[in-house]
mmCIF file of C-alpha atoms in Angstrom:
data_model
loop_
_atom_site.group_PDB
_atom_site.id
_atom_site.type_symbol
_atom_site.label_atom_id
_atom_site.label_comp_id
_atom_site.label_asym_id
_atom_site.label_seq_id
_atom_site.Cartn_x
_atom_site.Cartn_y
_atom_site.Cartn_z
ATOM 1 C CA GLN A 1 -0.014 -0.003 -0.037
ATOM 2 C CA GLN A 2 1.662 3.171 -1.165
ATOM 3 C CA GLN A 3 1.028 5.732 1.440
ATOM 4 C CA VAL A 4 2.432 8.682 -0.661
ATOM 5 C CA LYS A 5 1.697 8.901 -4.383
ATOM 6 C CA GLN A 6 3.943 10.938 -6.704
ATOM 7 C CA SER A 7 3.249 12.096 -10.299
ATOM 8 C CA PRO A 8 4.255 12.538 -12.933
ATOM 9 C CA GLN A 9 6.852 9.546 -13.293
ATOM 10 C CA SER A 10 9.352 11.527 -15.418
ATOM 11 C CA LEU A 11 9.537 15.027 -16.604
ATOM 12 C CA ILE A 12 11.354 16.737 -19.347
ATOM 13 C CA VAL A 13 11.958 20.657 -19.004
ATOM 14 C CA GLN A 14 13.755 23.009 -20.978
ATOM 15 C CA LYS A 15 16.545 25.028 -19.322
ATOM 16 C CA GLY A 16 14.937 28.109 -17.524
ATOM 17 C CA GLY A 17 11.524 26.530 -17.368
ATOM 18 C CA ILE A 18 9.470 25.473 -14.363
ATOM 19 C CA SER A 19 9.438 21.776 -13.132
ATOM 20 C CA ILE A 20 6.389 20.729 -11.078
ATOM 21 C CA ILE A 21 6.069 17.572 -9.278
ATOM 22 C CA ASN A 22 2.882 16.682 -7.286
ATOM 23 C CA CYS A 23 2.404 14.252 -4.231
ATOM 24 C CA ALA A 24 -0.695 12.906 -2.497
ATOM 25 C CA TYR A 25 -0.981 11.393 0.975
ATOM 26 C CA GLU A 26 -3.517 9.370 2.775
ATOM 27 C CA ASN A 27 -2.639 9.573 6.466
ATOM 28 C CA THR A 28 -3.670 12.644 8.165
ATOM 29 C CA ALA A 29 -1.231 11.697 11.086
ATOM 30 C CA PHE A 30 1.648 12.754 8.831
ATOM 31 C CA ASP A 31 3.142 16.074 10.200
ATOM 32 C CA TYR A 32 6.241 16.726 8.179
ATOM 33 C CA PHE A 33 6.769 16.707 4.430
ATOM 34 C CA PRO A 34 10.201 16.828 3.169
ATOM 35 C CA TRP A 35 11.517 16.639 -0.495
ATOM 36 C CA TYR A 36 14.782 14.697 -1.260
ATOM 37 C CA GLN A 37 16.992 15.019 -4.419
ATOM 38 C CA GLN A 38 18.863 11.947 -5.470
ATOM 39 C CA PHE A 39 21.605 11.683 -8.088
ATOM 40 C CA PRO A 40 22.575 8.278 -9.578
ATOM 41 C CA GLY A 41 24.580 6.247 -7.336
ATOM 42 C CA LYS A 42 24.202 8.569 -4.311
ATOM 43 C CA GLY A 43 22.036 8.973 -1.266
ATOM 44 C CA PRO A 44 19.002 11.256 -1.108
ATOM 45 C CA ALA A 45 19.720 14.816 -0.041
ATOM 46 C CA LEU A 46 17.210 16.901 1.746
ATOM 47 C CA LEU A 47 16.130 19.688 -0.588
ATOM 48 C CA ILE A 48 13.274 21.485 1.311
ATOM 49 C CA ALA A 49 10.594 20.508 3.781
ATOM 50 C CA ILE A 50 7.264 21.858 5.167
ATOM 51 C CA ARG A 51 4.825 21.306 8.004
ATOM 52 C CA PRO A 52 1.241 21.103 7.468
ATOM 53 C CA ASP A 53 0.394 24.446 9.182
ATOM 54 C CA VAL A 54 1.954 26.475 6.348
ATOM 55 C CA SER A 55 0.717 26.612 2.833
ATOM 56 C CA GLU A 56 3.845 27.556 1.020
ATOM 57 C CA LYS A 57 7.660 27.566 1.676
ATOM 58 C CA LYS A 58 10.238 29.033 -0.628
ATOM 59 C CA GLU A 59 13.976 28.278 -0.587
ATOM 60 C CA GLY A 60 15.918 29.916 -3.511
ATOM 61 C CA ARG A 61 14.364 28.387 -6.661
ATOM 62 C CA PHE A 62 12.562 25.719 -4.704
ATOM 63 C CA THR A 63 8.882 26.205 -3.589
ATOM 64 C CA ILE A 64 6.711 23.752 -1.737
ATOM 65 C CA SER A 65 2.980 24.347 -1.912
ATOM 66 C CA PHE A 66 0.769 22.595 0.564
ATOM 67 C CA ASN A 67 -2.911 21.756 0.492
ATOM 68 C CA LYS A 68 -3.919 20.273 3.684
ATOM 69 C CA SER A 69 -7.651 19.834 2.867
ATOM 70 C CA ALA A 70 -6.878 18.056 -0.354
ATOM 71 C CA LYS A 71 -3.962 16.080 1.242
ATOM 72 C CA GLN A 72 -1.747 17.150 -1.663
ATOM 73 C CA PHE A 73 1.690 19.002 -1.872
ATOM 74 C CA SER A 74 3.886 19.856 -4.649
ATOM 75 C CA LEU A 75 7.523 20.910 -5.558
ATOM 76 C CA HIS A 76 8.194 23.790 -7.916
ATOM 77 C CA ILE A 77 11.694 24.229 -9.413
ATOM 78 C CA MET A 78 11.934 27.668 -10.919
ATOM 79 C CA ASP A 79 14.412 28.537 -13.566
ATOM 80 C CA SER A 80 15.441 24.868 -14.030
ATOM 81 C CA GLN A 81 19.054 24.260 -14.910
ATOM 82 C CA PRO A 82 20.830 21.053 -16.268
ATOM 83 C CA GLY A 83 22.385 20.407 -12.825
ATOM 84 C CA ASP A 84 18.812 19.928 -11.449
ATOM 85 C CA SER A 85 18.474 16.690 -13.562
ATOM 86 C CA ALA A 86 17.935 14.190 -10.943
ATOM 87 C CA THR A 87 15.228 12.002 -9.112
ATOM 88 C CA TYR A 88 13.073 13.744 -6.696
ATOM 89 C CA PHE A 89 11.302 12.121 -3.970
ATOM 90 C CA CYS A 90 8.497 13.459 -1.863
ATOM 91 C CA ALA A 91 7.881 11.929 1.570
ATOM 92 C CA ALA A 92 5.624 12.258 4.468
ATOM 93 C CA SER A 93 6.772 11.673 8.131
ATOM 94 C CA LYS A 94 5.371 10.875 11.444
ATOM 95 C CA ASP A 95 7.820 10.421 14.322
ATOM 96 C CA ASN A 96 10.690 10.416 11.892
ATOM 97 C CA ARG A 97 9.407 7.440 9.987
ATOM 98 C CA LEU A 98 9.483 8.586 6.378
ATOM 99 C CA ALA A 99 6.873 7.262 3.742
ATOM 100 C CA PHE A 100 8.433 7.953 0.252
ATOM 101 C CA GLY A 101 6.771 8.378 -3.154
ATOM 102 C CA LYS A 102 8.199 6.412 -5.887
ATOM 103 C CA GLY A 103 10.260 9.339 -7.305
ATOM 104 C CA ASN A 104 10.183 11.484 -10.345
ATOM 105 C CA GLN A 105 13.023 11.685 -12.808
ATOM 106 C CA VAL A 106 13.524 15.208 -13.974
ATOM 107 C CA VAL A 107 15.680 15.857 -16.985
ATOM 108 C CA VAL A 108 16.498 19.491 -17.839
ATOM 109 C CA ILE A 109 17.736 19.962 -21.472
ATOM 110 C CA PRO A 110 19.854 22.835 -22.383
ATOM 111 C CA ASN B 1 32.793 17.255 8.841
ATOM 112 C CA ALA B 2 31.729 13.664 8.263
ATOM 113 C CA GLY B 3 28.051 12.928 7.275
ATOM 114 C CA VAL B 4 26.417 9.523 7.461
ATOM 115 C CA MET B 5 29.055 6.948 6.671
ATOM 116 C CA GLN B 6 28.144 3.567 5.099
ATOM 117 C CA ASN B 7 30.427 0.695 4.200
ATOM 118 C CA PRO B 8 30.829 -1.229 2.076
ATOM 119 C CA ARG B 9 29.571 0.950 -0.887
ATOM 120 C CA HIS B 10 29.114 -2.134 -2.849
ATOM 121 C CA LEU B 11 28.861 -5.814 -1.831
ATOM 122 C CA VAL B 12 28.387 -8.820 -4.002
ATOM 123 C CA ARG B 13 27.220 -12.096 -2.259
ATOM 124 C CA ARG B 14 26.158 -15.567 -3.432
ATOM 125 C CA ARG B 15 22.871 -16.933 -2.568
ATOM 126 C CA GLY B 16 22.902 -18.389 0.932
ATOM 127 C CA GLN B 17 25.699 -16.121 2.240
ATOM 128 C CA GLU B 18 25.451 -13.388 4.793
ATOM 129 C CA ALA B 19 25.573 -9.674 4.165
ATOM 130 C CA ARG B 20 26.795 -7.118 6.837
ATOM 131 C CA LEU B 21 26.133 -3.450 6.178
ATOM 132 C CA ARG B 22 27.641 -0.843 8.527
ATOM 133 C CA CYS B 23 26.662 2.598 9.312
ATOM 134 C CA SER B 24 28.165 5.394 11.322
ATOM 135 C CA PRO B 25 25.835 8.267 12.100
ATOM 136 C CA MET B 26 26.465 11.850 11.833
ATOM 137 C CA LYS B 27 28.451 13.120 14.814
ATOM 138 C CA GLY B 28 26.078 14.046 17.566
ATOM 139 C CA HIS B 29 23.275 11.771 16.197
ATOM 140 C CA SER B 30 21.967 8.986 18.279
ATOM 141 C CA HIS B 31 18.896 7.974 16.019
ATOM 142 C CA VAL B 32 19.584 5.639 13.229
ATOM 143 C CA TYR B 33 17.322 4.402 10.424
ATOM 144 C CA TRP B 34 17.747 1.885 7.664
ATOM 145 C CA TYR B 35 15.798 2.038 4.349
ATOM 146 C CA ARG B 36 15.878 -0.095 1.334
ATOM 147 C CA GLN B 37 15.557 0.897 -2.215
ATOM 148 C CA LEU B 38 14.632 -1.340 -5.081
ATOM 149 C CA PRO B 39 15.297 -0.457 -8.773
ATOM 150 C CA GLU B 40 13.002 2.315 -10.012
ATOM 151 C CA GLU B 41 11.320 2.476 -6.475
ATOM 152 C CA GLY B 42 11.330 4.836 -3.598
ATOM 153 C CA LEU B 43 12.863 4.071 -0.264
ATOM 154 C CA LYS B 44 11.172 1.834 1.996
ATOM 155 C CA PHE B 45 11.429 2.216 5.827
ATOM 156 C CA MET B 46 12.950 -0.801 7.523
ATOM 157 C CA VAL B 47 13.994 -0.122 11.048
ATOM 158 C CA TYR B 48 14.697 2.560 13.583
ATOM 159 C CA LEU B 49 17.319 2.376 16.300
ATOM 160 C CA GLN B 50 18.597 4.130 19.214
ATOM 161 C CA LYS B 51 21.807 3.095 21.089
ATOM 162 C CA GLU B 52 21.357 -0.410 22.120
ATOM 163 C CA ASN B 53 17.547 -0.307 21.397
ATOM 164 C CA ILE B 54 15.251 -1.047 18.514
ATOM 165 C CA ILE B 55 12.564 1.418 18.486
ATOM 166 C CA ASP B 56 10.529 0.315 15.506
ATOM 167 C CA GLU B 57 11.262 -2.732 13.347
ATOM 168 C CA SER B 58 7.823 -2.840 11.612
ATOM 169 C CA GLY B 59 9.397 -2.461 8.141
ATOM 170 C CA MET B 60 11.808 -5.202 8.436
ATOM 171 C CA PRO B 61 11.190 -8.758 7.040
ATOM 172 C CA LYS B 62 10.649 -10.998 9.989
ATOM 173 C CA GLU B 63 13.135 -13.586 8.850
ATOM 174 C CA ARG B 64 16.808 -13.457 8.025
ATOM 175 C CA PHE B 65 17.042 -9.659 8.656
ATOM 176 C CA SER B 66 18.254 -8.030 11.788
ATOM 177 C CA ALA B 67 19.710 -4.855 12.933
ATOM 178 C CA GLU B 68 21.594 -3.419 15.948
ATOM 179 C CA PHE B 69 23.140 -0.179 17.117
ATOM 180 C CA PRO B 70 25.500 -1.133 19.967
ATOM 181 C CA LYS B 71 26.682 1.172 22.580
ATOM 182 C CA GLU B 72 30.164 1.400 20.793
ATOM 183 C CA GLY B 73 30.634 1.242 17.106
ATOM 184 C CA PRO B 74 28.480 1.346 14.115
ATOM 185 C CA SER B 75 24.976 0.343 13.527
ATOM 186 C CA ILE B 76 24.830 -3.041 11.553
ATOM 187 C CA LEU B 77 22.193 -4.399 9.152
ATOM 188 C CA ARG B 78 22.529 -8.059 8.795
ATOM 189 C CA ILE B 79 21.002 -10.107 6.177
ATOM 190 C CA GLN B 80 21.444 -13.945 6.574
ATOM 191 C CA GLN B 81 20.977 -16.537 3.739
ATOM 192 C CA VAL B 82 20.667 -13.854 1.081
ATOM 193 C CA VAL B 83 18.429 -14.472 -1.911
ATOM 194 C CA ARG B 84 18.150 -12.692 -5.306
ATOM 195 C CA GLY B 85 15.326 -10.449 -4.150
ATOM 196 C CA ASP B 86 17.673 -9.022 -1.472
ATOM 197 C CA SER B 87 19.649 -7.157 -4.080
ATOM 198 C CA ALA B 88 18.906 -3.511 -3.588
ATOM 199 C CA ALA B 89 20.473 -0.250 -2.137
ATOM 200 C CA TYR B 90 20.360 -0.097 1.444
ATOM 201 C CA PHE B 91 20.452 3.429 2.884
ATOM 202 C CA CYS B 92 21.260 4.395 6.477
ATOM 203 C CA ALA B 93 20.083 7.791 7.990
ATOM 204 C CA SER B 94 20.500 9.529 11.096
ATOM 205 C CA SER B 95 18.931 12.444 13.055
ATOM 206 C CA HIS B 96 19.544 14.287 16.191
ATOM 207 C CA GLY B 97 16.066 13.815 17.812
ATOM 208 C CA GLN B 98 12.941 11.848 17.417
ATOM 209 C CA SER B 99 10.306 14.334 16.833
ATOM 210 C CA SER B 100 9.113 15.036 13.297
ATOM 211 C CA GLY B 101 10.887 17.955 11.734
ATOM 212 C CA ASN B 102 14.267 16.860 12.750
ATOM 213 C CA THR B 103 16.260 16.750 9.555
ATOM 214 C CA ILE B 104 17.098 13.166 8.474
ATOM 215 C CA TYR B 105 20.489 12.873 6.865
ATOM 216 C CA PHE B 106 21.130 9.912 4.495
ATOM 217 C CA GLY B 107 24.408 8.181 3.803
ATOM 218 C CA GLU B 108 25.510 7.216 0.147
ATOM 219 C CA GLY B 109 24.097 3.739 0.464
ATOM 220 C CA SER B 110 25.297 0.106 0.262
ATOM 221 C CA TRP B 111 24.597 -1.584 -2.992
ATOM 222 C CA LEU B 112 24.020 -5.267 -2.408
ATOM 223 C CA THR B 113 24.058 -7.565 -5.531
ATOM 224 C CA VAL B 114 23.158 -11.261 -4.861
ATOM 225 C CA VAL B 115 24.277 -13.572 -7.578
#
């Protein structure tokens, strides 16, 4: 049973464009929602995270939008760069147990 | 300035052998987690440990898998009598505290291949 569902599965974006990845969760007990970035052969690295009492959080080119009533949250990557090409995982946490989405492969083409 | 350290990075085992994966958490962190990642999949929670205690092992298979985090030394994930289906990347993570919102840092992973 997938607790966190992520879409789309893959995304191709032109350099300078906006990448948008969506996630939905079921369990309303989740209280922390991080996004991780993973390059091939590497471990996931925390990108940005949000708590459900906040509707939006921005850090540099990365923004999380959170809709508590719809149980959905999304990652926006502004001004996408080739170096952003990676797999992005959303996650939902309760007491530090992370439930991950299946990942989204983002490819930024020059 | 060391992060979460895992070794070995790559491990090849024949079916029926044992695999031992080691993890040293970030300095100052006493909470350790193990996750498994199958190809084209997200990470799946396996086990959560503190020093000398297993806090939650709900994600760990009941048989052949065990984990420990002794008072001294790294955390160990042990897989006995490996089968081909155990081939995966195993990630260790650590955090400073238990409450949600504590940043969880991941290691670079240990890639297990069972032949």
